[in-house]
Short mmCIF file of C-alpha atoms in Angstrom, two decimals:
data_model
loop_
_atom_site.label_atom_id
_atom_site.label_comp_id
_atom_site.label_asym_id
_atom_site.label_seq_id
_atom_site.Cartn_x
_atom_site.Cartn_y
_atom_site.Cartn_z
CA MET A 1 -17.66 22.57 41.67
CA SER A 2 -15.17 25.02 40.75
CA SER A 3 -16.02 28.32 38.88
CA TYR A 4 -14.52 27.08 35.43
CA HIS A 5 -17.56 25.08 34.89
CA SER A 6 -19.92 27.91 35.38
CA CYS A 7 -18.43 30.17 32.76
CA GLY A 8 -17.83 27.32 30.15
CA MET A 9 -14.39 28.45 29.20
CA ARG A 10 -12.14 25.99 30.49
CA VAL A 11 -13.47 22.49 30.18
CA PHE A 12 -10.24 20.61 29.79
CA ARG A 13 -7.95 21.64 32.17
CA GLY A 14 -4.32 21.33 31.47
CA CYS A 15 -4.61 20.86 27.66
CA ARG A 16 -2.93 24.06 26.48
CA ALA A 17 -3.26 23.06 22.79
CA LEU A 18 -7.17 22.88 22.85
CA LEU A 19 -7.33 26.13 24.86
CA ALA A 20 -4.90 28.16 22.64
CA SER A 21 -6.89 27.18 19.53
CA ALA A 22 -10.40 28.02 21.21
CA LYS A 23 -8.94 31.28 22.39
CA SER A 24 -7.70 32.30 18.93
CA ALA A 25 -10.80 31.18 17.13
CA ALA A 26 -12.79 33.24 19.56
CA ALA A 27 -10.45 36.38 18.74
CA ASP A 28 -10.94 35.62 14.94
CA VAL A 29 -14.55 35.89 15.50
CA ALA A 30 -14.41 39.17 17.42
CA ASN A 31 -12.05 40.62 14.65
CA ALA A 32 -14.02 39.55 11.75
CA LYS A 33 -17.31 41.45 13.16
CA THR A 34 -15.45 44.63 13.56
CA THR A 35 -13.60 44.65 10.08
CA THR A 36 -15.92 43.79 7.08
CA THR A 37 -13.89 45.59 4.69
CA THR A 38 -10.80 43.24 4.64
CA ALA A 39 -13.12 40.34 3.31
CA THR A 40 -13.94 41.91 0.21
CA THR A 41 -10.46 42.88 -0.76
CA ARG A 42 -8.73 39.78 -1.83
CA SER A 43 -5.26 39.39 -3.44
CA LYS A 44 -5.13 37.75 -6.91
CA PRO A 45 -3.82 34.10 -6.81
CA LYS A 46 -0.21 33.74 -8.55
CA PRO A 47 -0.20 32.71 -11.86
CA LYS A 48 1.40 29.06 -12.48
CA PRO A 49 4.79 29.24 -13.56
CA LYS A 50 5.36 28.35 -17.30
CA PRO A 51 6.95 25.05 -18.18
CA LYS A 52 10.71 24.96 -19.09
CA PRO A 53 11.32 24.43 -22.92
CA ARG A 54 12.22 20.96 -23.97
CA PRO A 55 15.71 20.50 -25.50
CA ALA A 56 15.77 19.87 -29.23
CA LYS A 57 15.49 16.21 -30.32
CA ALA A 58 18.91 14.35 -31.15
CA ILE A 59 19.31 13.30 -34.70
CA ASN A 60 20.82 9.93 -35.71
CA GLN A 61 23.83 10.52 -37.99
CA VAL A 62 22.95 7.06 -39.92
CA THR A 63 19.34 7.20 -40.47
CA GLY A 64 18.77 10.96 -40.40
CA THR A 65 15.67 10.48 -37.91
CA GLY A 66 14.93 11.71 -34.43
CA LEU A 67 16.44 9.55 -31.51
CA SER A 68 13.80 8.46 -28.98
CA SER A 69 14.22 8.89 -25.48
CA PRO A 70 15.18 5.04 -24.79
CA ASP A 71 18.01 5.57 -27.30
CA LEU A 72 19.52 8.48 -25.41
CA LYS A 73 19.45 6.77 -22.01
CA VAL A 74 22.59 4.96 -20.91
CA LYS A 75 21.84 1.64 -19.48
CA ALA A 76 23.38 0.42 -16.32
CA PRO A 77 24.83 -3.25 -16.63
CA LYS A 78 22.32 -5.78 -15.10
CA ARG A 79 23.62 -7.42 -12.11
CA GLU A 80 23.70 -11.37 -11.70
CA THR A 81 21.33 -12.49 -9.32
CA ALA A 82 22.75 -14.57 -6.79
CA GLY A 83 19.63 -16.83 -6.51
CA PRO A 84 17.80 -17.46 -3.20
CA SER A 85 19.26 -17.26 0.13
CA GLY A 86 18.25 -17.79 3.85
CA PHE A 87 15.09 -19.78 4.35
CA LEU A 88 14.35 -19.89 0.41
CA LYS A 89 17.85 -21.50 -0.29
CA ALA A 90 17.68 -25.40 -0.99
CA CYS A 91 20.27 -27.18 0.85
CA PRO A 92 20.91 -30.85 1.94
CA ILE A 93 18.51 -32.48 4.28
CA SER A 94 18.47 -35.47 6.76
CA PRO A 95 17.61 -39.01 5.62
CA ALA A 96 14.38 -38.87 7.54
CA LEU A 97 13.10 -35.78 6.04
CA GLN A 98 14.20 -37.08 2.78
CA ASN A 99 11.91 -39.91 2.98
CA PHE A 100 9.18 -37.64 4.04
CA LEU A 101 9.51 -35.21 1.37
CA GLY A 102 10.79 -37.32 -1.62
CA VAL A 103 13.74 -35.10 -2.51
CA PRO A 104 17.25 -34.85 -1.66
CA GLU A 105 17.57 -31.10 -1.37
CA ALA A 106 14.73 -28.75 -0.06
CA SER A 107 14.38 -25.00 1.41
CA ARG A 108 13.21 -24.50 4.96
CA SER A 109 10.12 -22.72 3.85
CA GLY A 110 9.24 -25.31 1.27
CA ALA A 111 9.57 -28.01 3.84
CA VAL A 112 7.50 -26.39 6.09
CA LYS A 113 4.76 -26.03 3.38
CA GLN A 114 4.73 -29.56 2.50
CA ILE A 115 4.64 -30.69 6.13
CA TRP A 116 1.44 -28.41 6.74
CA SER A 117 -0.18 -29.84 3.44
CA TYR A 118 0.30 -33.25 4.80
CA ILE A 119 -1.09 -32.18 8.42
CA LYS A 120 -4.14 -30.50 7.00
CA SER A 121 -4.78 -33.59 4.39
CA GLN A 122 -4.53 -36.20 6.98
CA ASN A 123 -6.49 -33.92 9.60
CA LEU A 124 -3.90 -34.16 12.19
CA GLN A 125 -4.84 -30.89 13.86
CA ASN A 126 -6.41 -31.02 17.45
CA PRO A 127 -10.00 -30.02 16.59
CA ALA A 128 -10.36 -28.20 20.17
CA ASP A 129 -7.06 -26.37 19.97
CA LYS A 130 -5.78 -25.83 16.18
CA ARG A 131 -2.30 -24.89 17.46
CA GLU A 132 -1.80 -28.61 18.31
CA ILE A 133 -0.93 -31.16 15.97
CA PHE A 134 -1.19 -34.87 16.53
CA CYS A 135 1.69 -37.00 15.09
CA ASP A 136 1.27 -39.90 13.17
CA GLN A 137 4.14 -42.54 12.45
CA LYS A 138 5.68 -40.17 9.68
CA LEU A 139 5.64 -37.16 11.59
CA LYS A 140 6.93 -38.95 14.69
CA ALA A 141 10.02 -39.96 12.60
CA LEU A 142 10.49 -36.23 12.01
CA PHE A 143 9.77 -34.98 15.19
CA SER A 144 11.59 -37.12 17.86
CA GLY A 145 8.82 -39.45 18.51
CA LYS A 146 6.64 -36.86 20.05
CA ASP A 147 2.84 -37.87 20.03
CA LYS A 148 1.75 -34.10 19.74
CA ILE A 149 3.59 -30.89 19.09
CA GLY A 150 2.47 -27.15 19.04
CA PHE A 151 2.67 -25.42 15.61
CA LEU A 152 5.48 -23.09 16.76
CA GLU A 153 7.62 -26.18 17.36
CA ILE A 154 7.78 -27.24 13.87
CA GLY A 155 10.52 -24.95 12.77
CA LYS A 156 12.69 -25.72 15.84
CA LEU A 157 12.08 -29.65 15.36
CA LEU A 158 13.05 -29.31 11.39
CA SER A 159 16.08 -27.42 12.01
CA LEU A 160 17.85 -30.66 13.13
CA HIS A 161 17.05 -32.16 9.73
CA PHE A 162 18.82 -29.48 7.89
CA VAL A 163 22.46 -30.42 7.39
CA LYS A 164 24.99 -27.21 7.55
CA THR A 165 27.32 -26.82 4.84
CA ASN A 166 30.19 -24.34 4.85
#
């Protein structure tokens, strides 16, 4: 064994941050023993700054009363919301997906939700591996006639049913 273990000084080799803090702590303890007078004389805490005075209330010329803060603020014009976009935007779908969902337009997220609710209500998941889905006749019409699919394939196979519009 090396001589470092016997003195107990350097347990963590190469960790300068730990060694530096241990050395400074040992030096602080040594300094505290020699000087006891510095502990009794402490500086006074700084006083808190005084709050700034508030401006005088504005007076409404018509009624003669003070204006409240919402009256003083200038409101920015509201932006018109563009509506849903991306996965939440309803777009036209294929006839096969229309027959399954019962609507002529649907969002991608809405279609996936309805397909998952159908899968769970019909108990079409493989009990041994919940990631696999057994397709019945309705799902086979959507998913290219496959007997079983993985849950990650649903989005890929559904993308064929969403009609792209420019």
